[in-house]
Short mmCIF file of N, CA and C in Angstrom, two decimals:
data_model
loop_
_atom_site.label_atom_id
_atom_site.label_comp_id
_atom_site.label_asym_id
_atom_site.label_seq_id
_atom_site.Cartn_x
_atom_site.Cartn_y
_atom_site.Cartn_z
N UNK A 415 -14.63 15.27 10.16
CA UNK A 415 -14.41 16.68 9.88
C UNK A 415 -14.33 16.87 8.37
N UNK A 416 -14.64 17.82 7.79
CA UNK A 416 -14.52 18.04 6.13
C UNK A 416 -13.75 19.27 6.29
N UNK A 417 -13.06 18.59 5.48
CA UNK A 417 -11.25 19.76 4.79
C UNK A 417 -11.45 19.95 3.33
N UNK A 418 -11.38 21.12 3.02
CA UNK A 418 -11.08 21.93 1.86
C UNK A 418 -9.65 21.67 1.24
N UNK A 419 -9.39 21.34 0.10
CA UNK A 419 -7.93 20.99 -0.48
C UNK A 419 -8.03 21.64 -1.67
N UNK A 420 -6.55 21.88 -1.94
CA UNK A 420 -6.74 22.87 -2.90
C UNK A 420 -5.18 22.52 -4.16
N UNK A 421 -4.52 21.88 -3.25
CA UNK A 421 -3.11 21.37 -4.47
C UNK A 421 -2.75 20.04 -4.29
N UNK A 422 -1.90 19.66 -4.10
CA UNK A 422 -1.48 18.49 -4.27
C UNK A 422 -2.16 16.70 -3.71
N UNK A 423 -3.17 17.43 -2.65
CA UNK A 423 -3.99 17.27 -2.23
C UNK A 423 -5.29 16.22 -2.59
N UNK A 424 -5.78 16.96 -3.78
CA UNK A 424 -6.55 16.60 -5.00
C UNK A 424 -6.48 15.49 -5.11
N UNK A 425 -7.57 15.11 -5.97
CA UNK A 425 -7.60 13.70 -6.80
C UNK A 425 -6.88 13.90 -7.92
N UNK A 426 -5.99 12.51 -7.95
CA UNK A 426 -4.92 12.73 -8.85
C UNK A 426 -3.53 13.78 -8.44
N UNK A 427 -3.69 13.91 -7.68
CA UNK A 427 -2.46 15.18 -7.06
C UNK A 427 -1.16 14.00 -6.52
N UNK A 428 -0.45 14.76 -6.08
CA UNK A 428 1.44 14.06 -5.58
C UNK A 428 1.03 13.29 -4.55
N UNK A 429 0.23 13.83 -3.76
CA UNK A 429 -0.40 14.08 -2.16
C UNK A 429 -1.57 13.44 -1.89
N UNK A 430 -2.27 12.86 -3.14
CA UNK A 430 -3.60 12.38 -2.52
C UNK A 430 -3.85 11.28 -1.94
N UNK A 431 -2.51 10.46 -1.98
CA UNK A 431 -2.27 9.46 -1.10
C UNK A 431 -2.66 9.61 0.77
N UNK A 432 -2.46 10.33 0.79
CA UNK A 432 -2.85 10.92 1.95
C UNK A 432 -4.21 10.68 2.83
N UNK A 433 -4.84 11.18 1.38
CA UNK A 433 -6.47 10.92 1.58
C UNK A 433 -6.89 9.39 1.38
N UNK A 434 -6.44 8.76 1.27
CA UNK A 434 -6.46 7.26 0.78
C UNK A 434 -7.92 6.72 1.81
N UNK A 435 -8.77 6.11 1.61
CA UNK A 435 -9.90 6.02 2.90
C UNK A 435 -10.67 6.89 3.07
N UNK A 436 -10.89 8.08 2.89
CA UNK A 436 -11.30 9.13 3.16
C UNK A 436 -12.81 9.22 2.03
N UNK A 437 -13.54 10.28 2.57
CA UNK A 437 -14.71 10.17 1.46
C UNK A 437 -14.89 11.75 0.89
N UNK A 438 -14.77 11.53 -0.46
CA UNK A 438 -14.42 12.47 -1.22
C UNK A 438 -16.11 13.01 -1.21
N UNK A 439 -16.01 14.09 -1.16
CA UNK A 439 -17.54 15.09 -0.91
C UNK A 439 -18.07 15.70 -2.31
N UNK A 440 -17.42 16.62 -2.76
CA UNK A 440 -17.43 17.14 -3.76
C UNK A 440 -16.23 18.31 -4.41
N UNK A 441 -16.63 18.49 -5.31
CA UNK A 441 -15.72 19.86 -6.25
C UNK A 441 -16.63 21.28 -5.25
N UNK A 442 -15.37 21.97 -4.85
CA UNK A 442 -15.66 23.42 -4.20
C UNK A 442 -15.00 24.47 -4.87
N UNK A 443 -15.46 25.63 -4.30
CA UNK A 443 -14.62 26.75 -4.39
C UNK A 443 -14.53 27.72 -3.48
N UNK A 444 -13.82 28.37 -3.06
CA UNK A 444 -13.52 29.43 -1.65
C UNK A 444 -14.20 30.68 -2.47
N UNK A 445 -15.12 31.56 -1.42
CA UNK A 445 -15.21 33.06 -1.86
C UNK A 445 -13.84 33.44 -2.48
N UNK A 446 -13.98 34.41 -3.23
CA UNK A 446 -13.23 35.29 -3.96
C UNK A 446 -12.20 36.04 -3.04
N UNK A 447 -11.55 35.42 -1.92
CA UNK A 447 -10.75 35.78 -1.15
C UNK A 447 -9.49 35.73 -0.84
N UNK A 448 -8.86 34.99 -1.69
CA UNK A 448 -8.06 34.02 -1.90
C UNK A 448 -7.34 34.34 -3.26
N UNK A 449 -4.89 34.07 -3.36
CA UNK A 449 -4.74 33.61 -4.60
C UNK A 449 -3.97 32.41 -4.62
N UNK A 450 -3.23 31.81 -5.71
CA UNK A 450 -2.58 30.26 -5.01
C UNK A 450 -1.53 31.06 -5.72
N UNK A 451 0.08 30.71 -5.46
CA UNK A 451 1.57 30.71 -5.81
C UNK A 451 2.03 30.09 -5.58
N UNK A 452 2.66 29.13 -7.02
CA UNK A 452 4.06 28.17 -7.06
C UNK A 452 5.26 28.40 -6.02
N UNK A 453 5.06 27.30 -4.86
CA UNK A 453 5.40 27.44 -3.99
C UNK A 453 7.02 26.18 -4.52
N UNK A 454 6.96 25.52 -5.76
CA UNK A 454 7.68 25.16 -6.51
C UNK A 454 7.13 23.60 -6.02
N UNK A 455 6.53 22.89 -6.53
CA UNK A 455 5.93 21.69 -6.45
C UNK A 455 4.76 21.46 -5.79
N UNK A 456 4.27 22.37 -5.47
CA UNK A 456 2.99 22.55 -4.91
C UNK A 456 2.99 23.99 -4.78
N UNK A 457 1.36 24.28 -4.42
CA UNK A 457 0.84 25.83 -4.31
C UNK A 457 0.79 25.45 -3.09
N UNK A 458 0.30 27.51 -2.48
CA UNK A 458 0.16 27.81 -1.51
C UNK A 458 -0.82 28.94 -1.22
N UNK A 459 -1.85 28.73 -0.57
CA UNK A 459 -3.09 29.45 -0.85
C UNK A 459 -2.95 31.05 0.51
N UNK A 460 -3.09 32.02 -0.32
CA UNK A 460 -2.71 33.42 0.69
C UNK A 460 -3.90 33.91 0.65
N UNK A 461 -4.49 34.28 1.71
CA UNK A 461 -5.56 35.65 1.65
C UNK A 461 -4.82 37.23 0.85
N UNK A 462 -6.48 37.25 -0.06
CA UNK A 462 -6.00 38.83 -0.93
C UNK A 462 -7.35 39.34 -0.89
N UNK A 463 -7.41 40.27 0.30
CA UNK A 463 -8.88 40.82 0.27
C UNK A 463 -9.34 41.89 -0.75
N UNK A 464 -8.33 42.68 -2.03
CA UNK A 464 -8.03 43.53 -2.97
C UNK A 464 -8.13 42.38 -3.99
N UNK A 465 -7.11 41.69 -4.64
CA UNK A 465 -7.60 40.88 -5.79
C UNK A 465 -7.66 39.66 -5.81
N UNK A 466 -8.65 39.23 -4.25
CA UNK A 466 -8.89 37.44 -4.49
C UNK A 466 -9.67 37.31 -5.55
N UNK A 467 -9.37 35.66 -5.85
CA UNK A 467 -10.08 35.04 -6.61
C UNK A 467 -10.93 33.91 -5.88
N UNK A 468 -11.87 33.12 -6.28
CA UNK A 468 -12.34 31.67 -5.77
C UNK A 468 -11.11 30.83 -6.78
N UNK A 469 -10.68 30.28 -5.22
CA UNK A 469 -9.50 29.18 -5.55
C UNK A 469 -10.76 27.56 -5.63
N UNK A 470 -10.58 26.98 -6.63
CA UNK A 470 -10.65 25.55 -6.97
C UNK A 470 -10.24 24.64 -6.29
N UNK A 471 -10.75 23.57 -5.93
CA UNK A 471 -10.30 22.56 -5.30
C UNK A 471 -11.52 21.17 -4.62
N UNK A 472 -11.24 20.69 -3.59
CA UNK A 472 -12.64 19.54 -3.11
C UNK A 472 -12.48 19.77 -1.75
N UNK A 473 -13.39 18.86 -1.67
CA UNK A 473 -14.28 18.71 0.18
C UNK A 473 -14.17 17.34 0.04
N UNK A 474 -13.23 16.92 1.59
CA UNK A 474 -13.31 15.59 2.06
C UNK A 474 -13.63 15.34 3.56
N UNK A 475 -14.38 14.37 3.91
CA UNK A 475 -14.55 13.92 5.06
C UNK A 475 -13.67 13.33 5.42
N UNK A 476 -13.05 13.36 6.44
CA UNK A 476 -11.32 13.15 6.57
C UNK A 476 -11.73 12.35 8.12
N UNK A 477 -10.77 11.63 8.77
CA UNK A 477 -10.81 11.34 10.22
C UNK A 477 -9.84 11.83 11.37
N UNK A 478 -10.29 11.74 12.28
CA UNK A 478 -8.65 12.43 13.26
C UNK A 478 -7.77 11.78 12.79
N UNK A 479 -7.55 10.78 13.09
CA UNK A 479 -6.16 10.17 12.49
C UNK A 479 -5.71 11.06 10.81
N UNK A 480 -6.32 11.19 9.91
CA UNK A 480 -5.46 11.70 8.92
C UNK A 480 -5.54 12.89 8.99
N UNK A 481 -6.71 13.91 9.70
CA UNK A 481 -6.00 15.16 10.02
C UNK A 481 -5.29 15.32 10.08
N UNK A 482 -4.77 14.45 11.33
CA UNK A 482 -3.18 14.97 12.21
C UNK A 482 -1.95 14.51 11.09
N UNK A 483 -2.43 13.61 9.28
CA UNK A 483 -1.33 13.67 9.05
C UNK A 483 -1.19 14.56 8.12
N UNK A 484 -2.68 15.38 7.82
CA UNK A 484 -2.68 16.74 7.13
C UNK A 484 -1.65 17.61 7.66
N UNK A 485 -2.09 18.06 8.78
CA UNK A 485 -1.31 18.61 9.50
C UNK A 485 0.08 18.43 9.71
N UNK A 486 0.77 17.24 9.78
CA UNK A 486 2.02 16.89 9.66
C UNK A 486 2.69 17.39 8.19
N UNK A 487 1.93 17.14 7.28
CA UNK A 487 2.49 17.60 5.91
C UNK A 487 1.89 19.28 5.33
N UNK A 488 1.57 19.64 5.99
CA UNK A 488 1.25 21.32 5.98
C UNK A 488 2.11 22.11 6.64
N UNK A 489 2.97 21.18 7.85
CA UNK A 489 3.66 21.94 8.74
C UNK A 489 3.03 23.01 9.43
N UNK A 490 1.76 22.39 10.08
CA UNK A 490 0.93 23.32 10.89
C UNK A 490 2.04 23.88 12.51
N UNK A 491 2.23 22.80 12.90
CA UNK A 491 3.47 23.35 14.20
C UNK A 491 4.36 23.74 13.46
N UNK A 492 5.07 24.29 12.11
CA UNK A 492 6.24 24.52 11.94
C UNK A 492 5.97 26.14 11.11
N UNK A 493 4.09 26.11 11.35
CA UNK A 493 4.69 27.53 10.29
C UNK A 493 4.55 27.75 9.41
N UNK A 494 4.24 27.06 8.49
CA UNK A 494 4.41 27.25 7.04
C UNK A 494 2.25 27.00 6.54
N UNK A 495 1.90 26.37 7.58
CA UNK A 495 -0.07 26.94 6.95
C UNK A 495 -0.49 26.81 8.21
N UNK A 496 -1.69 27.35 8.08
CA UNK A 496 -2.28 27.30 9.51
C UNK A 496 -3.96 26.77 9.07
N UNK A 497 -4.30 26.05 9.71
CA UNK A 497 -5.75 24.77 8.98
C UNK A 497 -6.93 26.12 10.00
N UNK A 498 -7.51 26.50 9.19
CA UNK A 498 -8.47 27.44 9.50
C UNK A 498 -10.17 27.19 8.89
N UNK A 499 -11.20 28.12 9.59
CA UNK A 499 -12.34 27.78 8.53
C UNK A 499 -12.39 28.41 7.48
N UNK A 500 -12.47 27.90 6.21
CA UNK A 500 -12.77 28.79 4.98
C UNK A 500 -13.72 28.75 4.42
N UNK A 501 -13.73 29.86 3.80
CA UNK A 501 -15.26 30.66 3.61
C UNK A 501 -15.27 30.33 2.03
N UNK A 502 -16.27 29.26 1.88
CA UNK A 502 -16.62 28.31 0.67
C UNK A 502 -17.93 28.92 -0.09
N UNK A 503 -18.00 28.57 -1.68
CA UNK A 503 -19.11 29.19 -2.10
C UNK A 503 -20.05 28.08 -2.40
N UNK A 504 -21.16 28.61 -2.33
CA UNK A 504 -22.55 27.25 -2.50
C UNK A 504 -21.51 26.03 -3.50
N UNK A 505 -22.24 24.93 -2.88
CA UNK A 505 -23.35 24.79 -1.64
C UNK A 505 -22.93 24.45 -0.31
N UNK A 506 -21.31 25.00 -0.38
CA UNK A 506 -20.57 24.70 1.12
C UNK A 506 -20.82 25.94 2.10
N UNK A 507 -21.39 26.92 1.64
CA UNK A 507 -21.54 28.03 2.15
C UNK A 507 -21.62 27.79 3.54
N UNK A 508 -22.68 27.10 3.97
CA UNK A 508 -23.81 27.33 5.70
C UNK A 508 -22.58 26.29 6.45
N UNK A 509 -21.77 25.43 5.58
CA UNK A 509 -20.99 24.36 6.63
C UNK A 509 -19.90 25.02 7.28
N UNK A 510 -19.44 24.46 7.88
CA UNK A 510 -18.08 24.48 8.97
C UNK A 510 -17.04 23.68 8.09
N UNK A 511 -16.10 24.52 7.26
CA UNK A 511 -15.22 23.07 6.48
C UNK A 511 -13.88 23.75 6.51
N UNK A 512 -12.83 23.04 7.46
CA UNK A 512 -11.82 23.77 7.29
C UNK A 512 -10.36 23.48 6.03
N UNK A 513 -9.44 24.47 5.86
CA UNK A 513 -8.88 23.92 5.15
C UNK A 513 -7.31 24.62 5.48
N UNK A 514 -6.43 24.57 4.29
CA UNK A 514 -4.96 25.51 5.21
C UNK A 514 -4.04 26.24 3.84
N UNK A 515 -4.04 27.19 4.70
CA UNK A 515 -3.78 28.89 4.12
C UNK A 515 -2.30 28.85 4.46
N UNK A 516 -0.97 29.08 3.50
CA UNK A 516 -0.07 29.14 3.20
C UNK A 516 0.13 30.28 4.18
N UNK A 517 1.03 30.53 5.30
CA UNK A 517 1.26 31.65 5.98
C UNK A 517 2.80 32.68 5.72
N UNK A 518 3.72 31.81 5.03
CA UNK A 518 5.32 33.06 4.56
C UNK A 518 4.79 33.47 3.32
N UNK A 519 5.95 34.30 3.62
CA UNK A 519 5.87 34.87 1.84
C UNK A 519 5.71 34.20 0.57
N UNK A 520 5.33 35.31 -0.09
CA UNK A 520 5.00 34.55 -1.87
C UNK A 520 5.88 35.79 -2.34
N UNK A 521 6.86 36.43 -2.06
CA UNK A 521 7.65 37.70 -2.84
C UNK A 521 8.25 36.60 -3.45
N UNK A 522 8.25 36.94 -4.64
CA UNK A 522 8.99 36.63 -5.96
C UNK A 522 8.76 35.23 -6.66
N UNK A 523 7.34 35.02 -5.92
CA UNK A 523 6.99 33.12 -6.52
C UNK A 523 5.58 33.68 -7.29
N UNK A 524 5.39 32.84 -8.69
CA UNK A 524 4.73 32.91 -9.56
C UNK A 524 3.12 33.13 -9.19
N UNK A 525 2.12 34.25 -9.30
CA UNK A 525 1.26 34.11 -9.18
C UNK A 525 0.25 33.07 -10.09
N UNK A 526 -0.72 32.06 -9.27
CA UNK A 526 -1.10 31.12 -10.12
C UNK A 526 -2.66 31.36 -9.97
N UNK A 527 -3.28 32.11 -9.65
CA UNK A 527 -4.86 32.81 -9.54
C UNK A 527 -5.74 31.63 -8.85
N UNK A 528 -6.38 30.97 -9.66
CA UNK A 528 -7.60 30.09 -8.78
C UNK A 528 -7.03 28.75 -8.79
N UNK A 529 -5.94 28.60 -9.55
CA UNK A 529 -6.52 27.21 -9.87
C UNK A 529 -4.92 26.46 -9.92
N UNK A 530 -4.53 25.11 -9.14
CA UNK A 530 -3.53 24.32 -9.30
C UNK A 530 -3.06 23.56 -10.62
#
C-alpha cells in the first residue's frame, strides 16, 4: 500500500523509525486542500477547503504489518486521525495513496501552512 506522510513521519523525522524497511517512493504534495498545526511535537494535517495549502511531505510503500503500526501511532481507533485517500498533486495524482488527517481541534494551536 503507499501512504502519504507528512510530519514526523519523514525522513529524518522523530517517527521515521517506523518506516524502517519500507520503500521510500518519492517527495509529494497534497492538492491545495489542506493546513498542518503544531500539535506540540508533531503536526496535524486538517482539511481547509477556503485557505488550503499543498502540504509537503513523501510516498512510501509500506506493508500490512507496519500499517497497522501507522495506525497504532496515529490513534486511528482512538480518534485523533483517520488514514483516508488523499488527493496528491502530479505525479501522484491518478494513484490510490492513502495518508492521515488530524481529526480534533486546532483552536488555539499555531498555524504551520504546508510544511513541517
Amino acid at each position: 500500500m503507499l501512504v502519504f506522510v507528512y510530519g514526523t513521519l519523514k525522513r529524518n523525522g522523530s517517527n521515521h523509525h517506523c518506516l524502517a524497511d519500507q520503500r521510500f517512493i518519492g517527495d509529494a504534495a497534497t492538492k491545495p486542500l489542506f493546513r498542518l498545526y503544531d500539535l506540540g511535537g508533531y503536526p496535524g494535517m486538517v482539511s481547509d477547503f477556503q485557505t488550503g495549502v499543498s502540504v509537503s511531505g513523501e510516498v512510501w510503500e509500506v506493508d500490512a504489518s507496519c500499517l497497522k503500526q501507522l495506525d497504532l501511532l496515529e490513534d486511528t481507533d482512538g480518534g485523533e486521525y483517520v488514514r483516508e485517500i488523499m488527493p496528491l498533486e502530479a505525479p501522484f495524482e491518478a494513484q490510490v495513496i492513502e495518508g492521515y488527517r488530524y481529526l480534533r481541534s486546532v483552536a488555539g494551536r499555531r498555524d504551520l501552512g504546508s510544511r513541517w
